[in-house]
Coordinates of C-alpha atoms in Angstrom, one line a residue:
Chain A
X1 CA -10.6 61.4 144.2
X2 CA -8.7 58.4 146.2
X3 CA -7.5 55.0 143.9
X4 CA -6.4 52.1 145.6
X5 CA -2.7 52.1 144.7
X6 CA -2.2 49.0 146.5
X7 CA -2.3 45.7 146.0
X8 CA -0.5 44.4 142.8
X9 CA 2.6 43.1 145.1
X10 CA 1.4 39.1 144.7
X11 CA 0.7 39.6 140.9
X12 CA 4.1 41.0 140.3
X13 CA 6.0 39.2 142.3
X14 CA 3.8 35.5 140.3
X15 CA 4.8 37.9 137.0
X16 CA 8.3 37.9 137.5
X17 CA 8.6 34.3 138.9
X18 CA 7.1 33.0 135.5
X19 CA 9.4 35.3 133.6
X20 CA 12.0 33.6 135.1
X21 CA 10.9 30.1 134.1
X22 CA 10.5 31.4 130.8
X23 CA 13.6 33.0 130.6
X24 CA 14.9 29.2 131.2
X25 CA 12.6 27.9 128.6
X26 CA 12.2 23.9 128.1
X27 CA 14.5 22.3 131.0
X28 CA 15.0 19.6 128.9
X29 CA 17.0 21.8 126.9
X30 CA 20.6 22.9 127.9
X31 CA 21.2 26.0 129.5
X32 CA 23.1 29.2 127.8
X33 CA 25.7 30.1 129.6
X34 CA 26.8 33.5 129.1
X35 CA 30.4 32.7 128.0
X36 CA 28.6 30.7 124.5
X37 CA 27.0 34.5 124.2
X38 CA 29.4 35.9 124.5
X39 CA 31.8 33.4 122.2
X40 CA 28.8 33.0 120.1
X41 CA 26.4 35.9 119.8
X42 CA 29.4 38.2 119.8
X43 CA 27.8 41.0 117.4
X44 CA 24.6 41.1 119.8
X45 CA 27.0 41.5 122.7
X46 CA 29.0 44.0 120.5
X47 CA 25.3 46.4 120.1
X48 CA 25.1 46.2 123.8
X49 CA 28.0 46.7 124.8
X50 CA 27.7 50.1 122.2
X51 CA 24.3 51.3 123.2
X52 CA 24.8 50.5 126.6
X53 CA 27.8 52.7 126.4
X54 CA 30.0 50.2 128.4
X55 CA 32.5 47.8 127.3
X56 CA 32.3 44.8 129.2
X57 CA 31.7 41.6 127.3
X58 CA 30.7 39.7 130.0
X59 CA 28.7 42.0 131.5
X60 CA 27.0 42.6 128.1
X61 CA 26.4 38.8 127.7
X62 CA 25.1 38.3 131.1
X63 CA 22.6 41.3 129.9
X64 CA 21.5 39.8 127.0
X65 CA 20.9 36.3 129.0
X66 CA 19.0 38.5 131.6
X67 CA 16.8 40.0 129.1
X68 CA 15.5 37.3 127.1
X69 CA 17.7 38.4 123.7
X70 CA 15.6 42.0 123.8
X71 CA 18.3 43.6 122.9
X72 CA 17.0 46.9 124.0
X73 CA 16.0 45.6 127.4
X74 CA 19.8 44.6 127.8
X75 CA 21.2 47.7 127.2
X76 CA 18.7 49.6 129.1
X77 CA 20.1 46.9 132.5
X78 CA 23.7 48.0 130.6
X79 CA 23.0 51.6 131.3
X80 CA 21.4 51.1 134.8
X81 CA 24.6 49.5 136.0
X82 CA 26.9 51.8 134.7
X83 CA 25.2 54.5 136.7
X84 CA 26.9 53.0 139.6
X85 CA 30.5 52.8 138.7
X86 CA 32.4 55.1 140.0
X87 CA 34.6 57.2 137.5
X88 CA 38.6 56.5 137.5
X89 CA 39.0 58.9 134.7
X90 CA 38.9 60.1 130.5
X91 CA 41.1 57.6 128.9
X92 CA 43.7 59.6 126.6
X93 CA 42.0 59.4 122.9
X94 CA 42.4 55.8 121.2
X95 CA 44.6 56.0 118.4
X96 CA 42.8 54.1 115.1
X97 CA 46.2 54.6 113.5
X98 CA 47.9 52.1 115.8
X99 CA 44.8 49.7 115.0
X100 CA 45.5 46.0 115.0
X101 CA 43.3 45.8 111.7
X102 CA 41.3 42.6 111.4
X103 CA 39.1 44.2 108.6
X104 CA 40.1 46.8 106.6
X105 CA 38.5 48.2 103.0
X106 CA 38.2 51.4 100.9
X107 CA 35.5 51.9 98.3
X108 CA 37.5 55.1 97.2
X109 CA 40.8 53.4 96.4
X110 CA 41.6 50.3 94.6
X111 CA 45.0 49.9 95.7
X112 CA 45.3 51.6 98.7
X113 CA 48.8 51.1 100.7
X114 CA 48.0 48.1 103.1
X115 CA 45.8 46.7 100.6
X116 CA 42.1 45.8 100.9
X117 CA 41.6 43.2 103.8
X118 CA 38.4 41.7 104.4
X119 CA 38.5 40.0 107.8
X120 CA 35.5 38.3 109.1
X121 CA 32.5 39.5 107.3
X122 CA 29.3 38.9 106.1
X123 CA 30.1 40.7 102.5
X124 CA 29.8 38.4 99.7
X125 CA 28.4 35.6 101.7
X126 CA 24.8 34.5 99.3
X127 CA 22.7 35.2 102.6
X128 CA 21.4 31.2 102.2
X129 CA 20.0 29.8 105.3
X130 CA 23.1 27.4 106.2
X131 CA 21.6 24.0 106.9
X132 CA 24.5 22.3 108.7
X133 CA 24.8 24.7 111.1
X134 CA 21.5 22.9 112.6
X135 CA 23.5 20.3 113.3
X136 CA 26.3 20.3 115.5
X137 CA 29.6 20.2 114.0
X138 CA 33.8 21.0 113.8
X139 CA 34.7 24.1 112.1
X140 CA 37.8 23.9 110.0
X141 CA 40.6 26.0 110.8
X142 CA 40.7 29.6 109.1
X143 CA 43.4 30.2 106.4
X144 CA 46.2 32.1 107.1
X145 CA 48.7 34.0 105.5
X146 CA 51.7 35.9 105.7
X147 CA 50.8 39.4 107.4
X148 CA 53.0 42.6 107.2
X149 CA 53.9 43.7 110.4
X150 CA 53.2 47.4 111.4
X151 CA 49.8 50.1 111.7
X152 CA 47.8 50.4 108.4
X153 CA 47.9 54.3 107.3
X154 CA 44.6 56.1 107.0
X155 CA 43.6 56.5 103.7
X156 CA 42.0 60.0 103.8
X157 CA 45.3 61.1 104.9
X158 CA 47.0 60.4 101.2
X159 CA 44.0 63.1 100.2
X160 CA 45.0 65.4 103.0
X161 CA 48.5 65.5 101.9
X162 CA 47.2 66.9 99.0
X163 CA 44.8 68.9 100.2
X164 CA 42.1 67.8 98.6
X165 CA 40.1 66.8 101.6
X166 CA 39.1 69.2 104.8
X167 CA 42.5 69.2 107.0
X168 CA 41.1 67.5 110.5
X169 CA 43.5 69.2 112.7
X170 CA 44.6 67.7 116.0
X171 CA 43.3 69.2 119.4
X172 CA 42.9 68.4 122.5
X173 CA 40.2 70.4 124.0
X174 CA 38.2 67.9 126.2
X175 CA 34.7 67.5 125.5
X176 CA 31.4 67.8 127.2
X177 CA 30.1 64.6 128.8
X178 CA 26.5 64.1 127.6
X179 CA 26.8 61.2 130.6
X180 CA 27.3 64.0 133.2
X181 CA 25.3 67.4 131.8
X182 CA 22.0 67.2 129.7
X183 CA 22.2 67.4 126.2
X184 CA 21.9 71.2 125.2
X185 CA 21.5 72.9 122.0
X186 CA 23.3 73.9 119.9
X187 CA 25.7 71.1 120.0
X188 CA 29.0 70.7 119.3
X189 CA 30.1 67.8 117.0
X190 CA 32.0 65.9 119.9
X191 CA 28.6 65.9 121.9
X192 CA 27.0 64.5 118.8
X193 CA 29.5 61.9 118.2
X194 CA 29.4 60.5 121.7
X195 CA 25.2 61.1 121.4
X196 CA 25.3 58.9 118.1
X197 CA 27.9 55.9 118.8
X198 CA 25.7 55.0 121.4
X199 CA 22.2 55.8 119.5
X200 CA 20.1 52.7 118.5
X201 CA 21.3 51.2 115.6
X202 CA 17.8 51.1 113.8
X203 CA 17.3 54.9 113.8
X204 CA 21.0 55.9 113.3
X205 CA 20.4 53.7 110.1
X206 CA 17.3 55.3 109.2
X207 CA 18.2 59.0 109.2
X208 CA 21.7 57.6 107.3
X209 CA 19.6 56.1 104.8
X210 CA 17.2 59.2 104.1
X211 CA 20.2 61.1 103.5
X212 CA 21.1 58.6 101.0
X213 CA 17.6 58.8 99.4
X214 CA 17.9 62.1 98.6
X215 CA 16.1 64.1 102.3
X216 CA 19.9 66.3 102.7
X217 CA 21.8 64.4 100.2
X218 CA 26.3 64.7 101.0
X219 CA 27.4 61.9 98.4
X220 CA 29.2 59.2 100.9
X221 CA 31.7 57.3 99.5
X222 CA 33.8 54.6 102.1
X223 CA 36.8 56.0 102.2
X224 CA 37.6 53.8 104.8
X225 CA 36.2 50.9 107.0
X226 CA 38.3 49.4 109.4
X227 CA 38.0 47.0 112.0
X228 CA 40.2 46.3 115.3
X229 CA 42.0 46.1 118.4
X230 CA 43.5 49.3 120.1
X231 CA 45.0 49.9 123.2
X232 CA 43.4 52.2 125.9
X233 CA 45.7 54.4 128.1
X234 CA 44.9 56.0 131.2
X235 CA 47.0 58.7 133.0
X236 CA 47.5 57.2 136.3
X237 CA 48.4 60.1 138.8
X238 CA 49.7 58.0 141.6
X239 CA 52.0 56.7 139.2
X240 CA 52.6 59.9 137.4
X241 CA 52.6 58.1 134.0
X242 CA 49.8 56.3 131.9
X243 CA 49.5 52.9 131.3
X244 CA 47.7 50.6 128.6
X245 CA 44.8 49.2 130.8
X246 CA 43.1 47.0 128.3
X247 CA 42.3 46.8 124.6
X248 CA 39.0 47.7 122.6
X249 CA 37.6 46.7 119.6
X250 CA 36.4 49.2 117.2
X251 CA 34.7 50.1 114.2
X252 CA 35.9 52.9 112.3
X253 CA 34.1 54.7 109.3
X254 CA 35.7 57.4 107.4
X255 CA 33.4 58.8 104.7
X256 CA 34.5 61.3 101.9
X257 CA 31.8 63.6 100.4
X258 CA 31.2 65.9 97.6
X259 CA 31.6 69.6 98.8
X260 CA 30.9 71.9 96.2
X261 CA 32.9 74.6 98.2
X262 CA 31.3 77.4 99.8
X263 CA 31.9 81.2 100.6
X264 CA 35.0 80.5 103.3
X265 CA 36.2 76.8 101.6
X266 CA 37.8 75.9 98.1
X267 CA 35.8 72.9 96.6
X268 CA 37.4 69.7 98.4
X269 CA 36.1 66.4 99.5
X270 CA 34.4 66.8 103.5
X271 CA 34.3 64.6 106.1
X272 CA 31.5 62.1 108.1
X273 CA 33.0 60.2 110.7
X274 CA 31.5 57.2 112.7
X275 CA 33.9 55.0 115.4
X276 CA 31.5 52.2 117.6
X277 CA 32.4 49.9 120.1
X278 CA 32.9 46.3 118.6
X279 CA 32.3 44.9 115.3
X280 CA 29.6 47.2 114.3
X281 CA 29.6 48.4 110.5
X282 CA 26.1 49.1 109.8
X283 CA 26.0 51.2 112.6
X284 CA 29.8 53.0 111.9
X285 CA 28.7 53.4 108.3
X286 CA 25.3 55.3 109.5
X287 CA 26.6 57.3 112.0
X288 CA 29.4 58.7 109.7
X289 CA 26.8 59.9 107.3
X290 CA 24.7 61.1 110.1
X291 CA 27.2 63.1 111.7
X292 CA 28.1 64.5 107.7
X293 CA 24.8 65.7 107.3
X294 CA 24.4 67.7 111.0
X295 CA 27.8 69.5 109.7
X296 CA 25.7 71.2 106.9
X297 CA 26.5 74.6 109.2
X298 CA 29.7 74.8 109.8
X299 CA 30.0 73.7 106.1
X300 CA 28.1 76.7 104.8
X301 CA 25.7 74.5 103.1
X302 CA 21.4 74.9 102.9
X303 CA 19.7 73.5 105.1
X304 CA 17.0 71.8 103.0
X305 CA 14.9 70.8 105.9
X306 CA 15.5 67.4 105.6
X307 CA 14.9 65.1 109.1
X308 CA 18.8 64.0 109.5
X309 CA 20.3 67.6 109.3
X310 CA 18.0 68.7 112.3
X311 CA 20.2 67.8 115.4
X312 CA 17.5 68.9 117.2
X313 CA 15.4 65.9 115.7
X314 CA 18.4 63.8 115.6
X315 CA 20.2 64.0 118.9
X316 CA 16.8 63.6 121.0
X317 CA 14.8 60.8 119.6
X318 CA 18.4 58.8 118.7
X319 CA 18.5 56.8 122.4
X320 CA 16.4 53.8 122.5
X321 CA 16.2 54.1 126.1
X322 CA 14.7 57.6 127.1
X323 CA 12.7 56.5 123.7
X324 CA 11.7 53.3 125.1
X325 CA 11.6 54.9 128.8
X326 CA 9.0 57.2 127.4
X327 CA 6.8 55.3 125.3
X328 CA 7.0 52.4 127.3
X329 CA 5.5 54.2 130.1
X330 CA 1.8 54.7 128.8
X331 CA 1.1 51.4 129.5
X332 CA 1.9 51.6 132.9
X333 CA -1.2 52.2 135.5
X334 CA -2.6 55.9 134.6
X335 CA -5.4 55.7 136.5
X336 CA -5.8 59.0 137.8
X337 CA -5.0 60.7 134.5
X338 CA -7.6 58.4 133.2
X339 CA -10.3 59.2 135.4
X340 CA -10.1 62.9 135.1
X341 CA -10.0 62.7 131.1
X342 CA -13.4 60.4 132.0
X343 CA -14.8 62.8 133.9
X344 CA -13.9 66.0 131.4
X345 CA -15.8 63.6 128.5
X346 CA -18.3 63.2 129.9
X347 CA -18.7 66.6 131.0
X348 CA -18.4 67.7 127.6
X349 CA -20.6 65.1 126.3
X350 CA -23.3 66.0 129.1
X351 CA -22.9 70.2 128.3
X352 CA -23.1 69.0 123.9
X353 CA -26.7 67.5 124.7
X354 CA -27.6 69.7 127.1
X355 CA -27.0 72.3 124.6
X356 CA -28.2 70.6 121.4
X357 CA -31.7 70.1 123.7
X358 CA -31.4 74.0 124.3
X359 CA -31.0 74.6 120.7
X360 CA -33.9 72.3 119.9
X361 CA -36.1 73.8 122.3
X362 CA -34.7 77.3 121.0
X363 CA -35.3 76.4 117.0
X364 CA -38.8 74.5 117.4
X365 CA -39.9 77.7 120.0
X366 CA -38.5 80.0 116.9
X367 CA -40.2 78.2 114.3
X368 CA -43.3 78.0 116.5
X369 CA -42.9 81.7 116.4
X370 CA -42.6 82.6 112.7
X371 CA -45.3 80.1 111.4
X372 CA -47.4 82.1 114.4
X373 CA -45.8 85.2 112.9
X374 CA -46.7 84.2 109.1
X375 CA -50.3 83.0 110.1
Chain B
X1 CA 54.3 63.3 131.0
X2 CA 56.0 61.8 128.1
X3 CA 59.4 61.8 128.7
X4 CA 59.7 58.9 131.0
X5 CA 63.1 57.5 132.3
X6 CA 64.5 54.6 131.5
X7 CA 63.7 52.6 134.5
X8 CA 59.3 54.3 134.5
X9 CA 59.3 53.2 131.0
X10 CA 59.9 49.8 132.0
X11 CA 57.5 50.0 135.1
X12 CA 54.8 51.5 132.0
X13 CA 55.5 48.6 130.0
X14 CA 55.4 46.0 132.3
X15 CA 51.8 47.1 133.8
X16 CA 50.3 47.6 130.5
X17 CA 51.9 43.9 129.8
X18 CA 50.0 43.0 132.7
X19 CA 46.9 44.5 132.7
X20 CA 46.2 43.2 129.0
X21 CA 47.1 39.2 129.9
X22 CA 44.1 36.9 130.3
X23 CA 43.5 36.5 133.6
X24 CA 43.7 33.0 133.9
X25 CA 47.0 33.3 132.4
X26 CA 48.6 35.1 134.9
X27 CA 47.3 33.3 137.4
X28 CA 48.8 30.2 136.1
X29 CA 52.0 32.0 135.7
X30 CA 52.3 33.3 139.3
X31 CA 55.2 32.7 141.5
X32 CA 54.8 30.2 144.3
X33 CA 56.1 32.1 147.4
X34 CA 53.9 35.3 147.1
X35 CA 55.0 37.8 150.4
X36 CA 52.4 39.2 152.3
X37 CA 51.2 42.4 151.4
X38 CA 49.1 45.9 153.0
X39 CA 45.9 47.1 151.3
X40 CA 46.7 50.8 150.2
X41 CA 43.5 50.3 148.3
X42 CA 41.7 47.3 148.0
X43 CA 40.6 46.4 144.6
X44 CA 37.6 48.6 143.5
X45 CA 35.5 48.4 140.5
X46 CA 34.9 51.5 138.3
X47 CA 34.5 53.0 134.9
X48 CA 37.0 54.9 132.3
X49 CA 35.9 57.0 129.9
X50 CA 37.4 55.8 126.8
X51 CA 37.7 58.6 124.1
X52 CA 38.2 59.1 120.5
X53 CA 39.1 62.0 118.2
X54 CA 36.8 63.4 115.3
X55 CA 37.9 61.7 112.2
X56 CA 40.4 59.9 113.6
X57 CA 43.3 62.7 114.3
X58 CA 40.8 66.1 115.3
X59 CA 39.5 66.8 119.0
X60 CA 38.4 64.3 121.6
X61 CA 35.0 63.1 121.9
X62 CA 33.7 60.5 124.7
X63 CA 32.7 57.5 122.9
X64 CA 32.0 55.1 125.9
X65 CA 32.6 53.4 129.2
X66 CA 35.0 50.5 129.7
X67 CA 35.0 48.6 133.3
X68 CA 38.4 49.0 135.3
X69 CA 39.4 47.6 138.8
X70 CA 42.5 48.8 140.2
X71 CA 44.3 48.4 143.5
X72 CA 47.3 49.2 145.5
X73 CA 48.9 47.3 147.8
X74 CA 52.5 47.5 149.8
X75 CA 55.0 44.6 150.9
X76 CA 56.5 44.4 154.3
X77 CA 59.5 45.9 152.8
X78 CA 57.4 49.0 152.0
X79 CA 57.5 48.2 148.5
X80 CA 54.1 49.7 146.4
X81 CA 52.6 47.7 143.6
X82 CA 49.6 49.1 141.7
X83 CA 47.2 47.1 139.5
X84 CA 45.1 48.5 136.9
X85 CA 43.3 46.0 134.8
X86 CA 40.1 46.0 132.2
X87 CA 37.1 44.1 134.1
X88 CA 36.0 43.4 137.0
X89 CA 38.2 41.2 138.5
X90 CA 39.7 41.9 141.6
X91 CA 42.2 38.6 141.8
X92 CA 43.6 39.7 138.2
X93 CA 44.2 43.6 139.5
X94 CA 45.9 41.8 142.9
X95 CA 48.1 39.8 140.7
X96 CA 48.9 42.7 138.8
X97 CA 49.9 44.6 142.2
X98 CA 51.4 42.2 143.4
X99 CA 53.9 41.6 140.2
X100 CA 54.2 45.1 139.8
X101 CA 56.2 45.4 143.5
X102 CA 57.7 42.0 142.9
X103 CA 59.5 43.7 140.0
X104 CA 60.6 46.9 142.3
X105 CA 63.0 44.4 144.6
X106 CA 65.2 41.8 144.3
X107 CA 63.4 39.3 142.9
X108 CA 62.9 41.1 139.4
X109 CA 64.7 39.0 137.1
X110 CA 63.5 35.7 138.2
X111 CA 59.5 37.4 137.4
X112 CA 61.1 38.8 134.2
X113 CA 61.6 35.6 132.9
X114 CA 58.6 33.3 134.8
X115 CA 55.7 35.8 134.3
X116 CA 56.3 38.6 132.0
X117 CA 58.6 36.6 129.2
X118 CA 55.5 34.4 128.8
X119 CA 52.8 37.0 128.8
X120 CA 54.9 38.5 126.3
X121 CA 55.2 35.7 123.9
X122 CA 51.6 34.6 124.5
X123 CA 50.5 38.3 123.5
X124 CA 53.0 38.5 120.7
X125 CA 51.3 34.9 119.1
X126 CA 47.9 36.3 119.6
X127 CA 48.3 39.8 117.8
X128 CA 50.5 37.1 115.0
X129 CA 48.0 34.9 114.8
X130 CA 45.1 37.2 114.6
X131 CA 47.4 39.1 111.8
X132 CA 47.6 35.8 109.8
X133 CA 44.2 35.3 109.1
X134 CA 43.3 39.1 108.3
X135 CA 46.4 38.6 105.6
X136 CA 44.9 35.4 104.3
X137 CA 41.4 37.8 103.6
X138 CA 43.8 40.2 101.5
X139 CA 42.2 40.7 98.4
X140 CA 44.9 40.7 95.3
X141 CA 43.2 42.2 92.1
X142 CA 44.6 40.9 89.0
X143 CA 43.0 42.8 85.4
X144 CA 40.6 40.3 83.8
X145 CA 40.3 43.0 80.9
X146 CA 40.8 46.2 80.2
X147 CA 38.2 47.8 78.6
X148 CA 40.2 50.0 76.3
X149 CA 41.9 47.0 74.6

């Protein structure tokens, strides 16, 4: 069958010229430039900038301004753009030791060397609307005190040293690029690390919180949380030396769990880990459990069936944008596919009466027959 | 790859000094009389894979992309300067190049003290003042009581 597949050209192009006045909204209202989104909507710019797997603030703010605020639709032009960078190289592995902590807390340890540093955060803040921030207004200076200079140690590493927690020993195999080869099964925890720092925050959350509720429970406690700057180093070859080429912010989660032990480990606390682009707790918190409960076989524990230790499940439906990609496109014209399912109900519908007449015909000749029969 | 001499490790230093300045600092910083330079490589825009490691000291794994523009350029006196910067700015990777063979020849010291001493001092504030108000967040616990008493 032939369907016109031309002819939408003037409707889209009118679409996306009103999308664009809309985008602008009221003109009596100021613009947003993308430096106050950036400067101002830094945790949105921070999710992009994670999901789109790029960090580039300004790149991520001008997505955000493109998009409309869908946060989704940003990091989907994010991840379109990236796709046509070309690739200097694999940084050498950013070392959260050195981390110029801004934020830093344990839920394990009280007083843990360094101390218990909150840094900019929501915690503890009543979650009352704030009135005067309708208005426009001066903030005042924050406090400041006198800091000790130096990296903040890992707490997990004062269990290590007693061997009370899984040793996580260095290595330096290099990893399979789930930006370069397809995601295969089974795969290995650095594939689902990279797969879950930049999986949408709202399902990463999800499958951390069934854990919580009981669906493959591993007993999370924070070890540690912390929050900062680190340098990034590239191996330049023409220089024959690397150099520090810019500075990242991270999140950094380090859970410790209840192991009961197993046939090939002594009882001892395990590991989730979760380390994001930008200030991004909620999602370093979820994807530390996460990534704890996929490790249920190389942990010798059960799997109990539950959703979040299925990486299968996990690792595939955790990318908003083949997720998006592929629900999305159902609304898109299916015209064809549309017409042949027409034609194949009504076929059906067309052989159901044609048959229920035959069998009507069939019965009332029957019955015809046996009351002929029984007279 | 480590074990760098004395006068690499200072190259190392001042590029990584370099490439983490603002922009717009540097460029307020540079010296007048720039000489004229060769493209080796113009600046280009690209992408680094930045890495971490499982659970902060274990293997690598690829946790995202970062924006990088380098360059490479060379003085009349054959002189190479290389600029790697974060971004996509191709002035800040030039200034970077160019500093970078600046500090190769004679005019070292005099760049020292105009362009790197105050990069330096601005980065050093920053980090300080940035390390200042995380302190001032410290939490001190004090025992309100204890419940065996």
């Amino acid at each position: 069958m032939y369907v016109a597949v031309k002819g939408g050209e003037r409707a889209i192009d009118a679409a996306h010229a009103w999308l664009a006045e809309e985008r602008r909204g009221d003109l009596s209202v100021d613009e947003l430039s993308t430096r106050q989104i950036e400067e101002q909507l830094t945790l949105a710019v921070n999710r992009v900038m994670a999901e789109g797997s790029l960090y580039d603030r300004e790149l991520a703010a001008l997505a955000i301004k493109q998009s409309r605020g869908d946060l989704i639709e940003a990091i989907f032009l994010i991840r379109a753009y990236r796709t046509t960078l070309p690739r200097f190289g694999s940084s050498r592995p950013v070392d959260t030791g050195e981390m110029a902590c801004i934020r830093r807390i344990s839920a394990t340890f009280k007083d843990a060397p360094g101390g218990q540093v909150l840094g900019p955060t929501f915690d503890y803040t009543h979650r009352l609307l704030d009135f005067k921030l309708l208005a426009e207004g001066d903030v005042a200076p924050a406090p400041v005190a006198q800091a000790t200079p130096g990296p903040v140690p890992h707490i997990t590493e004062f269990l290590n040293k007693d061997g009370l927690i899984e040793d996580q020993p260095h290595d330096d195999t290099q990893p399979n690029d789930l930006t370069r080869e397809p995601l295969e099964l089974p795969a290995d925890r650095a594939l689902r690390l990279q797969a879950l720092t930049r999986g949408d925050e709202g399902f990463v959350l999800g499958m951390a919180y069934s854990t919580q509720r009981g669906y493959g429970r591993t007993h999370a406690f924070v070890g540690e949380l912390r929050i900062g700057l680190c340098p990034v180093s590239l191996d330049i070859p023409e220089l024959g030396f690397a150099i520090e080429l810019g500075e990242v912010e991270l999140t950094e989660c380090e859970t410790v769990n209840q192991f009961k032990g197993s046939k090939t480990e002594p009882p001892q606390f395990t590991r989730g880990y979760g380390l994001v682009f930008g200030q991004s707790e909620r999602k370093a918190i979820s994807m530390s459990l996460v990534d704890r409960a996929l490790r249920w076989r190389e942990l010798g524990e059960d799997n109990v069936g539950a959703p979040a230790q299925d990486a299968e499940f996990v690792l595939y439906h955790c990318d908003n944008i083949q997720a998006t990609g592929f629900l999305e496109h159902i609304k898109l014209p299916h015209y064809v596919d549309f017409q042949a399912e027409l034609e194949l109900i009504r076929r059906l519908r067309a052989e159901a009466t044609a048959n229920a007449t035959a069998n009507a015909t069939a019965t009332a000749l029957a019955s015809t027959d046996m009351n002929e029969a029984a007279e | 790859m480590d074990e760098l001499s004395p006068d690499t490790a200072a190259r190392q230093s001042w590029l990584s000094l370099l490439a983490k300045a603002p922009a717009v600092r540097l460029a307020e910083l540079m010296p007048p009389d720039l000489p004229a330079h060769e493209w080796l490589r113009r600046p280009e825009v690209g992408a680094v894979m930045v890495q971490g490691r499982t659970g902060a000291t274990g293997s690598p794994f690829n946790l995202g992309e970062m924006t990088v523009t380098r360059c490479a350029l060379r003085l009349a006196d054959g002189t190479v300067g290389h600029g790697y910067v974060q971004g996509r700015d191709g002035a800040h990777a030039t200034r970077v190049a160019l500093v970078d063979a600046l500090m190769q020849t004679a005019r070292a010291d005099c760049v020292r003290a105009d362009v790197l001493a105050p990069l330096q001092a601005h980065a050093t504030a920053t980090a300080a003042a940035r390390a200042a108000k995380a302190a001032a967040t410290k939490v001190s616990f004090f025992t309100l009581a204890r419940g065996e008493d």
